[in-house]
Amino acid sequence: MNYTGQYNEVSTLTHELGHTMHSYYSNKTQPFATADYATFVAEVASTFNEVLLNDMMQKKLKDDDMRLSLLMSMLDGFKGTLFRQTQFAEFELAIHEAAEKGTPLTGKVLTQMYGDITRKYYGHDKGVCTVEDNVAVEWAAIPHFYMNFYVYQYSTSFVASQALAAKVLDGDKEAKKRYIEFISSGGSDYPIELLKKAGVDMTSSEPFDKTIEAMNGIMDEIETILDKQK
Ligand SMILES: [Zn+2]
């Protein structure tokens, strides 16, 4: 990766080191046949590391403007990973459903569908955000749509790692132990089961609720700082 020491690059390096840890521990612990982990958990360790980095920075930074910058980048993370990837996944499902019904997937059709879904997610019709017409062709620039159902796992991994990290950051030693076991477990069981053993039940709404709780906490702090600066 390009690295000049900017915060974004520190964050990316932290993210990639999460993948490294997941692969390292799984390769070291598992036999060859079960060392590889499933797509569903592929972004858990990486986004888990990002949560730890953000938490450390939040404890370190005292200057309000620096804190605002960090909090906004964290909020951007929620937007880019939780909401945007879910939007992508909804578009992807819609493409597949259209194809199953025999609708030809022309550029015009895809642009129409992508535009509709983007306007819905950004609250265009409700006047929340304005989505420019040219945004509707963005689908053409996203390589993930050429892979079957990849994008949703950014959102699910993000939600899982928020919940896992919240427990570890609370100082729960067992949670930390379970997490190391999780990144050592490769593909030795169904990913849902591996996450359950790590302490997060992806069939319940708890991880999502914890994530929204964290997001609301960030927004509260942003508001507190902005109120002070009025
Ligand atoms: Zn990644």
mmCIF file of C-alpha atoms and ligand atoms in Angstrom:
data_model
loop_
_atom_site.group_PDB
_atom_site.id
_atom_site.type_symbol
_atom_site.label_atom_id
_atom_site.label_comp_id
_atom_site.label_asym_id
_atom_site.label_seq_id
_atom_site.Cartn_x
_atom_site.Cartn_y
_atom_site.Cartn_z
ATOM 1 C CA MET A 1 0.000 0.000 0.000
ATOM 2 C CA ASN A 2 0.970 3.656 -0.355
ATOM 3 C CA TYR A 3 1.986 4.917 3.052
ATOM 4 C CA THR A 4 2.955 8.439 3.965
ATOM 5 C CA GLY A 5 1.672 8.360 7.546
ATOM 6 C CA GLN A 6 -1.679 10.115 6.986
ATOM 7 C CA TYR A 7 -4.443 8.945 9.334
ATOM 8 C CA ASN A 8 -6.321 7.246 6.491
ATOM 9 C CA GLU A 9 -3.246 5.207 5.683
ATOM 10 C CA VAL A 10 -2.674 4.281 9.320
ATOM 11 C CA SER A 11 -6.294 3.158 9.374
ATOM 12 C CA THR A 12 -5.926 1.149 6.144
ATOM 13 C CA LEU A 13 -2.762 -0.507 7.429
ATOM 14 C CA THR A 14 -4.583 -1.395 10.663
ATOM 15 C CA HIS A 15 -7.435 -2.838 8.580
ATOM 16 C CA GLU A 16 -5.112 -4.946 6.418
ATOM 17 C CA LEU A 17 -3.219 -6.159 9.494
ATOM 18 C CA GLY A 18 -6.559 -7.518 10.717
ATOM 19 C CA HIS A 19 -6.680 -9.731 7.593
ATOM 20 C CA THR A 20 -3.072 -10.682 8.272
ATOM 21 C CA MET A 21 -3.837 -11.706 11.864
ATOM 22 C CA HIS A 22 -6.897 -13.700 10.795
ATOM 23 C CA SER A 23 -4.885 -15.593 8.165
ATOM 24 C CA TYR A 24 -1.825 -15.981 10.390
ATOM 25 C CA TYR A 25 -3.697 -17.445 13.365
ATOM 26 C CA SER A 26 -5.927 -19.646 11.196
ATOM 27 C CA ASN A 27 -3.019 -20.980 9.143
ATOM 28 C CA LYS A 28 -1.058 -21.643 12.314
ATOM 29 C CA THR A 29 -3.907 -23.367 14.158
ATOM 30 C CA GLN A 30 -5.941 -25.162 11.502
ATOM 31 C CA PRO A 31 -4.995 -28.016 9.193
ATOM 32 C CA PHE A 32 -4.730 -26.994 5.531
ATOM 33 C CA ALA A 33 -8.271 -28.141 4.686
ATOM 34 C CA THR A 34 -9.989 -25.797 7.188
ATOM 35 C CA ALA A 35 -7.484 -22.932 7.303
ATOM 36 C CA ASP A 36 -9.334 -20.746 4.783
ATOM 37 C CA TYR A 37 -12.140 -18.640 6.230
ATOM 38 C CA ALA A 38 -15.499 -17.922 4.620
ATOM 39 C CA THR A 39 -16.411 -14.673 2.896
ATOM 40 C CA PHE A 40 -19.022 -14.032 5.596
ATOM 41 C CA VAL A 41 -16.309 -13.476 8.216
ATOM 42 C CA ALA A 42 -13.607 -12.126 5.888
ATOM 43 C CA GLU A 43 -13.950 -8.488 6.964
ATOM 44 C CA VAL A 44 -14.490 -9.086 10.682
ATOM 45 C CA ALA A 45 -10.874 -8.997 11.863
ATOM 46 C CA SER A 46 -10.058 -6.017 9.627
ATOM 47 C CA THR A 47 -12.947 -3.859 10.826
ATOM 48 C CA PHE A 48 -12.407 -5.061 14.421
ATOM 49 C CA ASN A 49 -8.905 -3.561 14.229
ATOM 50 C CA GLU A 50 -10.340 -0.288 12.959
ATOM 51 C CA VAL A 51 -12.606 -0.087 16.015
ATOM 52 C CA LEU A 52 -9.586 -0.617 18.308
ATOM 53 C CA LEU A 53 -7.596 2.071 16.486
ATOM 54 C CA ASN A 54 -10.474 4.563 16.670
ATOM 55 C CA ASP A 55 -10.937 3.808 20.354
ATOM 56 C CA MET A 56 -7.246 4.386 21.061
ATOM 57 C CA MET A 57 -7.269 7.645 19.104
ATOM 58 C CA GLN A 58 -10.396 8.795 20.929
ATOM 59 C CA LYS A 59 -8.614 8.261 24.249
ATOM 60 C CA LYS A 60 -5.480 10.053 23.035
ATOM 61 C CA LEU A 61 -6.857 13.094 21.255
ATOM 62 C CA LYS A 62 -7.681 16.047 23.511
ATOM 63 C CA ASP A 63 -8.008 18.841 20.960
ATOM 64 C CA ASP A 64 -11.658 19.402 19.957
ATOM 65 C CA ASP A 65 -10.968 19.992 16.265
ATOM 66 C CA MET A 66 -8.826 16.858 16.063
ATOM 67 C CA ARG A 67 -11.563 14.923 17.843
ATOM 68 C CA LEU A 68 -14.161 16.267 15.428
ATOM 69 C CA SER A 69 -12.059 15.144 12.502
ATOM 70 C CA LEU A 70 -11.684 11.658 13.988
ATOM 71 C CA LEU A 71 -15.380 11.384 14.907
ATOM 72 C CA MET A 72 -16.405 12.459 11.416
ATOM 73 C CA SER A 73 -14.103 9.876 9.841
ATOM 74 C CA MET A 74 -15.650 7.246 12.136
ATOM 75 C CA LEU A 75 -19.112 8.369 11.062
ATOM 76 C CA ASP A 76 -18.000 8.146 7.428
ATOM 77 C CA GLY A 77 -16.977 4.568 8.187
ATOM 78 C CA PHE A 78 -20.526 3.740 9.298
ATOM 79 C CA LYS A 79 -21.932 5.419 6.216
ATOM 80 C CA GLY A 80 -19.504 3.777 3.791
ATOM 81 C CA THR A 81 -19.537 0.295 5.296
ATOM 82 C CA LEU A 82 -22.900 -0.201 6.954
ATOM 83 C CA PHE A 83 -25.335 1.815 4.824
ATOM 84 C CA ARG A 84 -23.621 2.064 1.434
ATOM 85 C CA GLN A 85 -22.698 -1.626 1.217
ATOM 86 C CA THR A 86 -26.245 -2.571 2.211
ATOM 87 C CA GLN A 87 -27.454 -0.291 -0.582
ATOM 88 C CA PHE A 88 -25.068 -2.066 -2.968
ATOM 89 C CA ALA A 89 -26.356 -5.446 -1.804
ATOM 90 C CA GLU A 90 -29.960 -4.395 -2.355
ATOM 91 C CA PHE A 91 -29.072 -3.271 -5.881
ATOM 92 C CA GLU A 92 -27.247 -6.538 -6.504
ATOM 93 C CA LEU A 93 -30.252 -8.580 -5.361
ATOM 94 C CA ALA A 94 -32.528 -6.487 -7.582
ATOM 95 C CA ILE A 95 -30.294 -7.177 -10.617
ATOM 96 C CA HIS A 96 -30.410 -10.908 -10.007
ATOM 97 C CA GLU A 97 -34.175 -10.869 -9.495
ATOM 98 C CA ALA A 98 -34.625 -8.899 -12.724
ATOM 99 C CA ALA A 99 -32.446 -11.403 -14.607
ATOM 100 C CA GLU A 100 -34.477 -14.293 -13.171
ATOM 101 C CA LYS A 101 -37.637 -12.657 -14.516
ATOM 102 C CA GLY A 102 -36.026 -12.428 -17.958
ATOM 103 C CA THR A 103 -35.412 -8.652 -17.921
ATOM 104 C CA PRO A 104 -32.399 -7.856 -20.135
ATOM 105 C CA LEU A 105 -29.713 -6.163 -18.011
ATOM 106 C CA THR A 106 -28.925 -3.234 -20.283
ATOM 107 C CA GLY A 107 -26.974 -0.201 -19.114
ATOM 108 C CA LYS A 108 -30.189 1.797 -19.171
ATOM 109 C CA VAL A 109 -32.015 -0.703 -16.939
ATOM 110 C CA LEU A 110 -29.124 -0.898 -14.462
ATOM 111 C CA THR A 111 -28.838 2.895 -14.319
ATOM 112 C CA GLN A 112 -32.556 3.223 -13.630
ATOM 113 C CA MET A 113 -32.432 0.610 -10.864
ATOM 114 C CA TYR A 114 -29.271 2.004 -9.296
ATOM 115 C CA GLY A 115 -30.635 5.544 -9.364
ATOM 116 C CA ASP A 116 -33.903 4.502 -7.707
ATOM 117 C CA ILE A 117 -32.179 2.613 -4.895
ATOM 118 C CA THR A 118 -29.600 5.379 -4.301
ATOM 119 C CA ARG A 119 -32.322 8.038 -4.109
ATOM 120 C CA LYS A 120 -34.188 5.846 -1.623
ATOM 121 C CA TYR A 121 -31.122 5.370 0.630
ATOM 122 C CA TYR A 122 -30.190 9.057 0.623
ATOM 123 C CA GLY A 123 -33.754 10.247 1.226
ATOM 124 C CA HIS A 124 -33.755 12.183 -2.053
ATOM 125 C CA ASP A 125 -37.560 12.313 -2.347
ATOM 126 C CA LYS A 126 -37.872 13.364 1.299
ATOM 127 C CA GLY A 127 -35.447 16.246 0.801
ATOM 128 C CA VAL A 128 -32.758 14.785 3.108
ATOM 129 C CA CYS A 129 -29.955 14.677 0.499
ATOM 130 C CA THR A 130 -29.903 15.552 -3.175
ATOM 131 C CA VAL A 131 -28.762 12.707 -5.428
ATOM 132 C CA GLU A 132 -27.488 14.101 -8.736
ATOM 133 C CA ASP A 133 -28.693 12.249 -11.855
ATOM 134 C CA ASN A 134 -25.159 11.266 -12.886
ATOM 135 C CA VAL A 135 -24.778 9.244 -9.644
ATOM 136 C CA ALA A 136 -27.108 6.668 -11.240
ATOM 137 C CA VAL A 137 -24.270 5.356 -13.472
ATOM 138 C CA GLU A 138 -22.001 4.718 -10.489
ATOM 139 C CA TRP A 139 -22.840 0.986 -10.657
ATOM 140 C CA ALA A 140 -20.536 0.734 -13.706
ATOM 141 C CA ALA A 141 -17.490 1.689 -11.624
ATOM 142 C CA ILE A 142 -17.948 -0.876 -8.854
ATOM 143 C CA PRO A 143 -16.060 -4.093 -9.650
ATOM 144 C CA HIS A 144 -17.723 -6.018 -6.794
ATOM 145 C CA PHE A 145 -20.928 -6.327 -8.831
ATOM 146 C CA TYR A 146 -19.071 -8.763 -11.063
ATOM 147 C CA MET A 147 -18.658 -11.073 -8.062
ATOM 148 C CA ASN A 148 -21.721 -12.864 -6.765
ATOM 149 C CA PHE A 149 -23.006 -11.425 -3.511
ATOM 150 C CA TYR A 150 -19.788 -10.150 -2.000
ATOM 151 C CA VAL A 151 -20.710 -6.658 -0.808
ATOM 152 C CA TYR A 152 -23.269 -7.534 1.886
ATOM 153 C CA GLN A 153 -20.540 -9.046 4.043
ATOM 154 C CA TYR A 154 -18.899 -5.666 4.552
ATOM 155 C CA SER A 155 -22.043 -4.652 6.427
ATOM 156 C CA THR A 156 -22.466 -7.919 8.311
ATOM 157 C CA SER A 157 -18.755 -8.071 9.201
ATOM 158 C CA PHE A 158 -18.845 -4.456 10.356
ATOM 159 C CA VAL A 159 -21.824 -5.137 12.604
ATOM 160 C CA ALA A 160 -20.223 -8.304 13.999
ATOM 161 C CA SER A 161 -16.901 -6.626 14.713
ATOM 162 C CA GLN A 162 -18.555 -3.616 16.374
ATOM 163 C CA ALA A 163 -20.261 -5.993 18.798
ATOM 164 C CA LEU A 164 -17.121 -8.095 19.356
ATOM 165 C CA ALA A 165 -14.913 -5.042 19.867
ATOM 166 C CA ALA A 166 -17.417 -3.443 22.262
ATOM 167 C CA LYS A 167 -17.125 -6.500 24.506
ATOM 168 C CA VAL A 168 -13.319 -6.607 24.334
ATOM 169 C CA LEU A 169 -13.041 -2.857 24.992
ATOM 170 C CA ASP A 170 -15.282 -3.269 28.040
ATOM 171 C CA GLY A 171 -12.357 -5.197 29.488
ATOM 172 C CA ASP A 172 -13.982 -8.635 29.251
ATOM 173 C CA LYS A 173 -10.977 -10.999 29.296
ATOM 174 C CA GLU A 174 -13.084 -13.955 28.164
ATOM 175 C CA ALA A 175 -14.273 -11.921 25.163
ATOM 176 C CA LYS A 176 -10.659 -11.288 24.163
ATOM 177 C CA LYS A 177 -9.844 -14.986 24.477
ATOM 178 C CA ARG A 178 -12.908 -15.931 22.419
ATOM 179 C CA TYR A 179 -11.911 -13.403 19.756
ATOM 180 C CA ILE A 180 -8.409 -14.887 19.381
ATOM 181 C CA GLU A 181 -10.029 -18.324 19.133
ATOM 182 C CA PHE A 182 -12.345 -16.974 16.442
ATOM 183 C CA ILE A 183 -9.509 -15.649 14.262
ATOM 184 C CA SER A 184 -7.720 -18.977 14.786
ATOM 185 C CA SER A 185 -10.685 -21.025 13.642
ATOM 186 C CA GLY A 186 -10.463 -20.462 9.851
ATOM 187 C CA GLY A 187 -13.276 -22.335 8.137
ATOM 188 C CA SER A 188 -13.569 -25.119 10.719
ATOM 189 C CA ASP A 189 -17.329 -24.561 11.164
ATOM 190 C CA TYR A 190 -20.180 -22.567 9.602
ATOM 191 C CA PRO A 191 -19.332 -18.864 9.897
ATOM 192 C CA ILE A 192 -22.519 -18.149 11.881
ATOM 193 C CA GLU A 193 -21.441 -20.785 14.419
ATOM 194 C CA LEU A 194 -17.878 -19.446 14.626
ATOM 195 C CA LEU A 195 -19.207 -15.967 15.354
ATOM 196 C CA LYS A 196 -21.619 -17.386 17.949
ATOM 197 C CA LYS A 197 -18.694 -19.023 19.747
ATOM 198 C CA ALA A 198 -16.877 -15.670 19.596
ATOM 199 C CA GLY A 199 -19.823 -14.127 21.425
ATOM 200 C CA VAL A 200 -21.898 -12.539 18.684
ATOM 201 C CA ASP A 201 -25.167 -14.024 17.465
ATOM 202 C CA MET A 202 -25.730 -12.818 13.908
ATOM 203 C CA THR A 203 -29.231 -14.307 13.881
ATOM 204 C CA SER A 204 -30.261 -11.791 16.564
ATOM 205 C CA SER A 205 -30.549 -8.008 16.330
ATOM 206 C CA GLU A 206 -27.988 -7.473 19.133
ATOM 207 C CA PRO A 207 -24.956 -6.789 16.908
ATOM 208 C CA PHE A 208 -26.935 -4.310 14.803
ATOM 209 C CA ASP A 209 -28.336 -2.603 17.925
ATOM 210 C CA LYS A 210 -24.829 -2.328 19.402
ATOM 211 C CA THR A 211 -23.599 -0.785 16.148
ATOM 212 C CA ILE A 212 -26.356 1.826 16.068
ATOM 213 C CA GLU A 213 -25.658 2.543 19.745
ATOM 214 C CA ALA A 214 -21.997 3.206 18.875
ATOM 215 C CA MET A 215 -23.017 5.415 15.937
ATOM 216 C CA ASN A 216 -25.400 7.438 18.118
ATOM 217 C CA GLY A 217 -22.616 7.850 20.704
ATOM 218 C CA ILE A 218 -20.347 9.321 18.010
ATOM 219 C CA MET A 219 -23.059 11.731 16.862
ATOM 220 C CA ASP A 220 -23.768 12.797 20.471
ATOM 221 C CA GLU A 221 -20.118 13.644 20.961
ATOM 222 C CA ILE A 222 -19.974 15.572 17.687
ATOM 223 C CA GLU A 223 -22.990 17.599 18.834
ATOM 224 C CA THR A 224 -21.435 18.280 22.247
ATOM 225 C CA ILE A 225 -18.252 19.622 20.622
ATOM 226 C CA LEU A 226 -20.190 21.698 18.096
ATOM 227 C CA ASP A 227 -22.397 23.149 20.865
ATOM 228 C CA LYS A 228 -19.268 24.272 22.728
ATOM 229 C CA GLN A 229 -17.994 26.029 19.629
ATOM 230 C CA LYS A 230 -21.173 28.042 19.042
HETATM 231 ZN ZN ZN B 1 -10.621 -5.708 4.010
#
